PDB file of C-alpha atoms in Angstrom:
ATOM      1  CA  UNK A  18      -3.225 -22.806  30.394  1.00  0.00           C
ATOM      2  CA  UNK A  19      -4.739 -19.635  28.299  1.00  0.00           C
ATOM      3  CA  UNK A  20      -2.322 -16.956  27.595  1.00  0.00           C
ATOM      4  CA  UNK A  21      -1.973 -14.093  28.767  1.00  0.00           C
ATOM      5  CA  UNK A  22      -3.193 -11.806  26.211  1.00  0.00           C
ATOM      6  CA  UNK A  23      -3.225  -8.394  28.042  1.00  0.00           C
ATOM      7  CA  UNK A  24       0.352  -8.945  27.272  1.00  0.00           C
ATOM      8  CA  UNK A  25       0.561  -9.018  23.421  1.00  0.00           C
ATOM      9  CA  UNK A  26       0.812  -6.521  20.989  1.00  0.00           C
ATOM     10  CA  UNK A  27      -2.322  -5.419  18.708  1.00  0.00           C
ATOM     11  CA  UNK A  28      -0.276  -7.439  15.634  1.00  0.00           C
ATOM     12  CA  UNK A  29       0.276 -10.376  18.024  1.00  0.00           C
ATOM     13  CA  UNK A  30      -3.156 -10.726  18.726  1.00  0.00           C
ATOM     14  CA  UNK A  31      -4.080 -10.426  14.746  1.00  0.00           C
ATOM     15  CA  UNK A  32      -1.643 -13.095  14.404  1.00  0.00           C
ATOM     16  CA  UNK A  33      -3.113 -15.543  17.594  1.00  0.00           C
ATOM     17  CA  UNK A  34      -6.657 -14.906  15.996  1.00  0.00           C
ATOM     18  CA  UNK A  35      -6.025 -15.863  12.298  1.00  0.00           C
ATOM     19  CA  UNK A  36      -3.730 -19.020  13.749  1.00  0.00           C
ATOM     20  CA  UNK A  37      -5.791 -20.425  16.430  1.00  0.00           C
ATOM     21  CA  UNK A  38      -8.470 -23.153  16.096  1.00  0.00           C
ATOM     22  CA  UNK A  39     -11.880 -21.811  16.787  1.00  0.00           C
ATOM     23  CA  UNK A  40     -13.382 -24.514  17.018  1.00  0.00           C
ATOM     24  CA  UNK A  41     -11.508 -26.184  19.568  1.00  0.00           C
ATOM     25  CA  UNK A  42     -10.830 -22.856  21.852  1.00  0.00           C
ATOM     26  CA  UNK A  43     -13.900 -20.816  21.791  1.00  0.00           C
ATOM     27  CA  UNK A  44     -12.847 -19.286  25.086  1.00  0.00           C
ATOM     28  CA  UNK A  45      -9.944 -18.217  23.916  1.00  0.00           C
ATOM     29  CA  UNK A  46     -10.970 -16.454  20.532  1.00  0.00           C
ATOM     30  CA  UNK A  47     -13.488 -14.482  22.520  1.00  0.00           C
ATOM     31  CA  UNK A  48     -10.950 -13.257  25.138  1.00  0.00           C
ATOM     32  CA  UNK A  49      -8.849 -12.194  21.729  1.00  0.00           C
ATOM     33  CA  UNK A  50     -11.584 -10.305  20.389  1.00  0.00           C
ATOM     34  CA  UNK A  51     -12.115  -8.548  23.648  1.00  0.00           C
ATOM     35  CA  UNK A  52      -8.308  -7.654  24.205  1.00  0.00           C
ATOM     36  CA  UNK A  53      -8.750  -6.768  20.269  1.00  0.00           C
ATOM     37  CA  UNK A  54     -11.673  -4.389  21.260  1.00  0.00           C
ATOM     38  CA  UNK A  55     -10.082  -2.416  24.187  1.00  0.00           C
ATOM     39  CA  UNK A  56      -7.220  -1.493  22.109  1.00  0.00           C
ATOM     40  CA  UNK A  57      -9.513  -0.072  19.363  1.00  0.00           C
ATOM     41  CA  UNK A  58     -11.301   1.893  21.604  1.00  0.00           C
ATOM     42  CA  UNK A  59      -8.107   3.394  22.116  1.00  0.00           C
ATOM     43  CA  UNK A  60      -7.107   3.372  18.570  1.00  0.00           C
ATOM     44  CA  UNK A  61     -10.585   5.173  17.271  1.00  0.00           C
ATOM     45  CA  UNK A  62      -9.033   8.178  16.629  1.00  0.00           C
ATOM     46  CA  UNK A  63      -6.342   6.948  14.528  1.00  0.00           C
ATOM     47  CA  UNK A  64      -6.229   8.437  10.792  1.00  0.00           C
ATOM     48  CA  UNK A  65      -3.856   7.663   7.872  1.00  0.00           C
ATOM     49  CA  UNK A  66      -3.373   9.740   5.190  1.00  0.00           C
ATOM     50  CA  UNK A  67      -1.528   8.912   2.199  1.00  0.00           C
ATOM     51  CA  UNK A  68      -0.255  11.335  -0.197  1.00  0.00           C
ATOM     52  CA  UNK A  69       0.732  11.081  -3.735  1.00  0.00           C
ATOM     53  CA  UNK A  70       4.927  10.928  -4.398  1.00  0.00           C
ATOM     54  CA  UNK A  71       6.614  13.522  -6.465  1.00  0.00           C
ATOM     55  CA  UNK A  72       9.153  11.025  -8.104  1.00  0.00           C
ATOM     56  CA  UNK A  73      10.496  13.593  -9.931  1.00  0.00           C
ATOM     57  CA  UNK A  74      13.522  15.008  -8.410  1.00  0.00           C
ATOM     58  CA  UNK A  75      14.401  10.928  -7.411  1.00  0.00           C
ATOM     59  CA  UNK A  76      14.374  10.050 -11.053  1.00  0.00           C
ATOM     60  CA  UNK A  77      16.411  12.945 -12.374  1.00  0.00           C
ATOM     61  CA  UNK A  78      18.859  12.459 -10.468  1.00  0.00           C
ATOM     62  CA  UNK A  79      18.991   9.058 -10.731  1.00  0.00           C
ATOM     63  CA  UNK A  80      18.945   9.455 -14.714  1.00  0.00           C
ATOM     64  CA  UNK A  81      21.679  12.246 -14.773  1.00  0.00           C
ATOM     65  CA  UNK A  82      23.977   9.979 -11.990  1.00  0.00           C
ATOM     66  CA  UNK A  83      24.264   6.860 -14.285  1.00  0.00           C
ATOM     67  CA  UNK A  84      24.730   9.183 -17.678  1.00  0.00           C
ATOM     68  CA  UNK A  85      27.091  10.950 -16.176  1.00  0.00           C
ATOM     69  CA  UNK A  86      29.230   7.776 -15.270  1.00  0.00           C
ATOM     70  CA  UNK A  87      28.501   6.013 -18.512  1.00  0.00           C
ATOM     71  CA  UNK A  88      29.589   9.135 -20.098  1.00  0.00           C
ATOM     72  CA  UNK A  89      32.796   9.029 -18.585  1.00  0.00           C
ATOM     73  CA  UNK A  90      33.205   4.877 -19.080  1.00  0.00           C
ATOM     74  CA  UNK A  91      32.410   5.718 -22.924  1.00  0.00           C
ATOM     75  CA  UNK A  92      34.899   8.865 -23.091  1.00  0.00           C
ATOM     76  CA  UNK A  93      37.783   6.670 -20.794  1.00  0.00           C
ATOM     77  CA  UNK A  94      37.552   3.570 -22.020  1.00  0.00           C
ATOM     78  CA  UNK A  95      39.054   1.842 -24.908  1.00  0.00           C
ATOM     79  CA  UNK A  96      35.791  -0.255 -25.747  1.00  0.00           C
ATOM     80  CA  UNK A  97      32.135   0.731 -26.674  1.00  0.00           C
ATOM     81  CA  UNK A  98      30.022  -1.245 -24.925  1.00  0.00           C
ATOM     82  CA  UNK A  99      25.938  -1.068 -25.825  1.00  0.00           C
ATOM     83  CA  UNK A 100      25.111  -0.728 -22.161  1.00  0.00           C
ATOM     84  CA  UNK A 101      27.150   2.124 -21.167  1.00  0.00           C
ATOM     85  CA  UNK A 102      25.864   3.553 -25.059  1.00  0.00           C
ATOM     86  CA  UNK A 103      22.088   3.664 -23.995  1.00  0.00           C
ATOM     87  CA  UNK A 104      23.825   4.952 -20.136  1.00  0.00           C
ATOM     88  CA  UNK A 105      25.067   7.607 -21.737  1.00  0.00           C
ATOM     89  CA  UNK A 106      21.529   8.384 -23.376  1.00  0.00           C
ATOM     90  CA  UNK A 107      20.301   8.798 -20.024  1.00  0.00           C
ATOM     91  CA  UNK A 108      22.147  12.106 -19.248  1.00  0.00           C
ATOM     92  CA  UNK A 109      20.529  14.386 -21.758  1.00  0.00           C
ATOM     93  CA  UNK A 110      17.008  12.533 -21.302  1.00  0.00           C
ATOM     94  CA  UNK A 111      17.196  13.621 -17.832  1.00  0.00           C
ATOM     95  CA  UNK A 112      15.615  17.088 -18.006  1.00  0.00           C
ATOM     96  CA  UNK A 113      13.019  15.569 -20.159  1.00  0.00           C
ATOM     97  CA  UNK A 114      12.234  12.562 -17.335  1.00  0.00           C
ATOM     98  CA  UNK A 115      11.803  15.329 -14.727  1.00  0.00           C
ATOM     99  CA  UNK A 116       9.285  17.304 -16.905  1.00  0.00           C
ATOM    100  CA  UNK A 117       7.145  14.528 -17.632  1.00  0.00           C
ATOM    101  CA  UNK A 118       7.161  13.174 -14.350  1.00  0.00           C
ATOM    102  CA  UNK A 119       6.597  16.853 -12.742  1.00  0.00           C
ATOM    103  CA  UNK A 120       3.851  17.320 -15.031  1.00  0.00           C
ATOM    104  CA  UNK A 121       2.186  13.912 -14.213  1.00  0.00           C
ATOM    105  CA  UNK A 122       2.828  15.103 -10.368  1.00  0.00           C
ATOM    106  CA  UNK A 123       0.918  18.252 -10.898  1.00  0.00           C
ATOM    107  CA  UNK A 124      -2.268  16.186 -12.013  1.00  0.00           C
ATOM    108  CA  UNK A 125      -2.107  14.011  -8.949  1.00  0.00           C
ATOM    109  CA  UNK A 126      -0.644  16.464  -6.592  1.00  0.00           C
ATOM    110  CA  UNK A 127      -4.007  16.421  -4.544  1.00  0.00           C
ATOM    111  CA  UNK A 128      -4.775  13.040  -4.581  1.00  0.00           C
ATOM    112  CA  UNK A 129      -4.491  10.855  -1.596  1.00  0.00           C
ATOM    113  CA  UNK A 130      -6.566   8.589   0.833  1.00  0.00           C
ATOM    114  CA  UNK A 131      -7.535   8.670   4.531  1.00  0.00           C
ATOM    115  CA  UNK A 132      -8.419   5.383   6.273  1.00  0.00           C
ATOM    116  CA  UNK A 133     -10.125   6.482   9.783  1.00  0.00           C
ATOM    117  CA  UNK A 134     -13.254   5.342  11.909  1.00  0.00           C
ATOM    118  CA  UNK A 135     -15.699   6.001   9.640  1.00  0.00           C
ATOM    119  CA  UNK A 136     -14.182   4.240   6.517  1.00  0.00           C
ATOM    120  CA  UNK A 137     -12.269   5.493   3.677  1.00  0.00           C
ATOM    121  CA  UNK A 138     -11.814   8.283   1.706  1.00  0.00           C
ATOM    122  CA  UNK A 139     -10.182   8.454  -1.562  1.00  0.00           C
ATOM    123  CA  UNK A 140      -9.537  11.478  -3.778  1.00  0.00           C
ATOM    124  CA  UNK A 141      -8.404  10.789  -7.832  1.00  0.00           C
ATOM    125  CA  UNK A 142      -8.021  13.442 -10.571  1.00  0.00           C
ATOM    126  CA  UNK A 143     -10.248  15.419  -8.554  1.00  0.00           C
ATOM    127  CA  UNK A 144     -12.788  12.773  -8.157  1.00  0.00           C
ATOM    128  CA  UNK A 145     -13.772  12.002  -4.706  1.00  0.00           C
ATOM    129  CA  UNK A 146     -14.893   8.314  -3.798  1.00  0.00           C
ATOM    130  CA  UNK A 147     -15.903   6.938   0.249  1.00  0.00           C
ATOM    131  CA  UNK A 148     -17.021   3.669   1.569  1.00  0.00           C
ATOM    132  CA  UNK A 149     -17.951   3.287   5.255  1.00  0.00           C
ATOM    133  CA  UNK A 150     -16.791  -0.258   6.857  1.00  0.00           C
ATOM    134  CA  UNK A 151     -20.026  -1.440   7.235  1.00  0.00           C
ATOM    135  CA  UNK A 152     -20.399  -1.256   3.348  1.00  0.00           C
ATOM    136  CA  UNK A 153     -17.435  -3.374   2.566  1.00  0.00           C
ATOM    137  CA  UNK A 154     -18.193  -6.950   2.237  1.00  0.00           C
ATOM    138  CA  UNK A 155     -14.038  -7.728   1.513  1.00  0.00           C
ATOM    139  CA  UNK A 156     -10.631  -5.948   1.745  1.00  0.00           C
ATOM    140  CA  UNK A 157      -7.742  -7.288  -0.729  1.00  0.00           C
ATOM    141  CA  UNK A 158      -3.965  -6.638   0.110  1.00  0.00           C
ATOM    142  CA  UNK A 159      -2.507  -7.596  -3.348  1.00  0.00           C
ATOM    143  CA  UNK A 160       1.005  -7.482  -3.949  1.00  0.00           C
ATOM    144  CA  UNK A 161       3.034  -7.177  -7.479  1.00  0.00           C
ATOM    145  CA  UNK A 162       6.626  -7.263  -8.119  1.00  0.00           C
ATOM    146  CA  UNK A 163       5.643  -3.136  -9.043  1.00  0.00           C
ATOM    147  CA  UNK A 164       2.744  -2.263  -6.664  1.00  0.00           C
ATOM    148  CA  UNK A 165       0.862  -2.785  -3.807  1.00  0.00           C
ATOM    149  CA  UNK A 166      -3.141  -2.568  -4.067  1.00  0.00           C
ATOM    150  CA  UNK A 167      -5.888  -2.257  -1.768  1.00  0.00           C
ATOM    151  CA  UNK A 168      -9.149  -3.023  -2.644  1.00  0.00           C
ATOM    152  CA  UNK A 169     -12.112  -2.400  -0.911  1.00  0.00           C
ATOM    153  CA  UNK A 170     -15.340  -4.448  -2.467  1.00  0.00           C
ATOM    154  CA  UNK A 171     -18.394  -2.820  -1.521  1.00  0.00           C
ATOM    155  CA  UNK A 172     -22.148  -4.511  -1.651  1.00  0.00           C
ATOM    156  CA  UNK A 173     -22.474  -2.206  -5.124  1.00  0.00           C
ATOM    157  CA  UNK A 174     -19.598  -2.821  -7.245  1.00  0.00           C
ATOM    158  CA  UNK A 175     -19.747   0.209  -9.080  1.00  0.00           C
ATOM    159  CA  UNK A 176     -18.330   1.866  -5.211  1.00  0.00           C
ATOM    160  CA  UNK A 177     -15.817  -0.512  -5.358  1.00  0.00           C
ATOM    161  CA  UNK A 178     -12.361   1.741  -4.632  1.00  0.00           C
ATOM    162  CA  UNK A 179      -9.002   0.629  -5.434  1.00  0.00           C
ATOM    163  CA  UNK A 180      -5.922   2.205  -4.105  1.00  0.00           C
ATOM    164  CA  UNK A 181      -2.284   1.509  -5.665  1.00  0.00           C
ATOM    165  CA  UNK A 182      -0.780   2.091  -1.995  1.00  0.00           C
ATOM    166  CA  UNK A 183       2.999   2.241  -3.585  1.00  0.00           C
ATOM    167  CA  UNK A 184       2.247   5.199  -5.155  1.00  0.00           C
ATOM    168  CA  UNK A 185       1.380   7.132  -1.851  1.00  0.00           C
ATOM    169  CA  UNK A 186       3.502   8.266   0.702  1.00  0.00           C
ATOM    170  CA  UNK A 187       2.602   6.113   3.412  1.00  0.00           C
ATOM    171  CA  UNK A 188       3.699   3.302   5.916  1.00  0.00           C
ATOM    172  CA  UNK A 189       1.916   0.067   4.387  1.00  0.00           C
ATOM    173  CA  UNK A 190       2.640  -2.076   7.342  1.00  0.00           C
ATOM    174  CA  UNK A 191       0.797   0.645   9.241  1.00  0.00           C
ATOM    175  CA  UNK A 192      -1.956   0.830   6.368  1.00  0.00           C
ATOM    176  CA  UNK A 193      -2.051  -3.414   6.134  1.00  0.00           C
ATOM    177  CA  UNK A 194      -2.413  -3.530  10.314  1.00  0.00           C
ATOM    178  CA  UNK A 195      -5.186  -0.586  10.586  1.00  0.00           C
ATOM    179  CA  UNK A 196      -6.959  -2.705   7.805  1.00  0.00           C
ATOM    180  CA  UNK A 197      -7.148  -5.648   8.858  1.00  0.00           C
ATOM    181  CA  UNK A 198      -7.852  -4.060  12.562  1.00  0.00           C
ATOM    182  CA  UNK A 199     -11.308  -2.573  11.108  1.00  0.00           C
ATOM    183  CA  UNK A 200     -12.052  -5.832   9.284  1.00  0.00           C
ATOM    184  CA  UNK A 201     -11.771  -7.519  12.064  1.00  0.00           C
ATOM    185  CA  UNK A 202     -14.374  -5.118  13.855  1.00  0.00           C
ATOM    186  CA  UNK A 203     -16.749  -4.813  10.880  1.00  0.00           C
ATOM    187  CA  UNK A 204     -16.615  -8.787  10.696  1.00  0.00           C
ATOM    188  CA  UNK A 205     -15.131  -8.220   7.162  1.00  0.00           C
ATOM    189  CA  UNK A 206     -13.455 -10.544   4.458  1.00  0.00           C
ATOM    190  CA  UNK A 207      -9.894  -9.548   4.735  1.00  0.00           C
ATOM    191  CA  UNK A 208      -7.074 -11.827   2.794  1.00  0.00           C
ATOM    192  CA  UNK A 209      -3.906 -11.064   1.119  1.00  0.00           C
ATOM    193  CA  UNK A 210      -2.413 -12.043  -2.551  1.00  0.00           C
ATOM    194  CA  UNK A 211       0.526 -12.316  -4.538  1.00  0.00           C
ATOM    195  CA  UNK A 212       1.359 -12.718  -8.267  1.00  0.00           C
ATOM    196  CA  UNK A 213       3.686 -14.810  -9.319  1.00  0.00           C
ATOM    197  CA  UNK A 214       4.752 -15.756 -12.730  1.00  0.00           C
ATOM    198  CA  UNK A 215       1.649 -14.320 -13.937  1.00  0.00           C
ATOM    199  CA  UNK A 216      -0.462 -16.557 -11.481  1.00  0.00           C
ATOM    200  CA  UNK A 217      -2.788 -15.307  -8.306  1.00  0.00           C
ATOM    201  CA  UNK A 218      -2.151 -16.936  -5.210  1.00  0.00           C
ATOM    202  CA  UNK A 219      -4.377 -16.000  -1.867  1.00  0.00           C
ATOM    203  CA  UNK A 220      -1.932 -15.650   0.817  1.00  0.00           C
TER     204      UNK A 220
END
């Protein structure tokens, strides 16, 4: 017996069509893909924007919380211990760590990316880049212990555009779902990888 797949969610059904056999249940991967097709009809006027993070104010505080109590350790406690020494560091470097970080924000503070209908937009430094879905030929989700990359490969290399997601202010499982949604459409190369211990691994 088919599901029912008016029923599922627009992740379940990304999930049933990566998992099923398509050889064996043709039927069924073309009732997906139509179920998958109403709810982007629906969905075309979706847009994400991501904008850059001021980290600023997160890391001064941080920086002036942990000097302040390895201050205090070094100024209570009977024993001088290296850890709480380079803690302690922390406190006056904290004015300087909001500076540099403030300054770096000011050079990015326009940058961000919009994934819509048409494709995406990107905006670096002032430099714009776009790429329409039908010039993709593959989408990578990579994943580091520090960031999270997209990478959209386009049929000329040099319009390949890159985005390190973790640095935008943004819901990635939102980004990762409206991704693979319009690769799915665009009948586009979409996979996922991780690093570990220095070694690529296609998810």
């Amino acid at each position: 017996m088919e599901p029912n797949y008016a029923n599922y969610s627009y992740r379940e059904l990304l999930e049933a069509l990566e998992s099923i056999d398509r050889e064996a249940f043709p039927g069924r991967v073309n009732s997906i893909k139509a179920r998958l097709a109403t709810l982007d009809k629906e969905s075309d006027s979706v847009s994400i924007r991501g904008d850059y993070k001021d980290i600023s104010l997160l890391l001064f505080l941080i920086s002036s919380v942990i000097g302040a109590i390895c201050t205090w350790t070094l100024v209570k406690g009977s024993e001088d211990d290296l850890r709480q020494i380079v803690g302690a560091l922390m406190l006056p470097a904290a004015p300087f760590l909001y500076w540099y970080y403030k300054k770096k924000w000011k050079i990015h503070a326009q940058d961000h990316f919009i994934l819509n209908k048409d494709g995406v937009l990107y905006n670096f430094k002032g430099q714009e880049a776009k790429l329409a879905w039908v010039d993709i030929t593959s989408i990578e989700y990579s994943r580091t212990r520090y960031h999270s990359t997209l990478c959209f490969e386009a049929k000329n290399r040099e319009k390949n555009i890159y985005i390190d997601i973790e640095k935008f202010r943004c819901n990635q499982s939102m980004v990762d779902n409206f991704t693979k949604q319009k690769a799915i459409k665009h009948d586009v190369m979409y996979y996922k990888s991780t690093t570990w211990r220095g070694k690529k691994q296609v998810v």
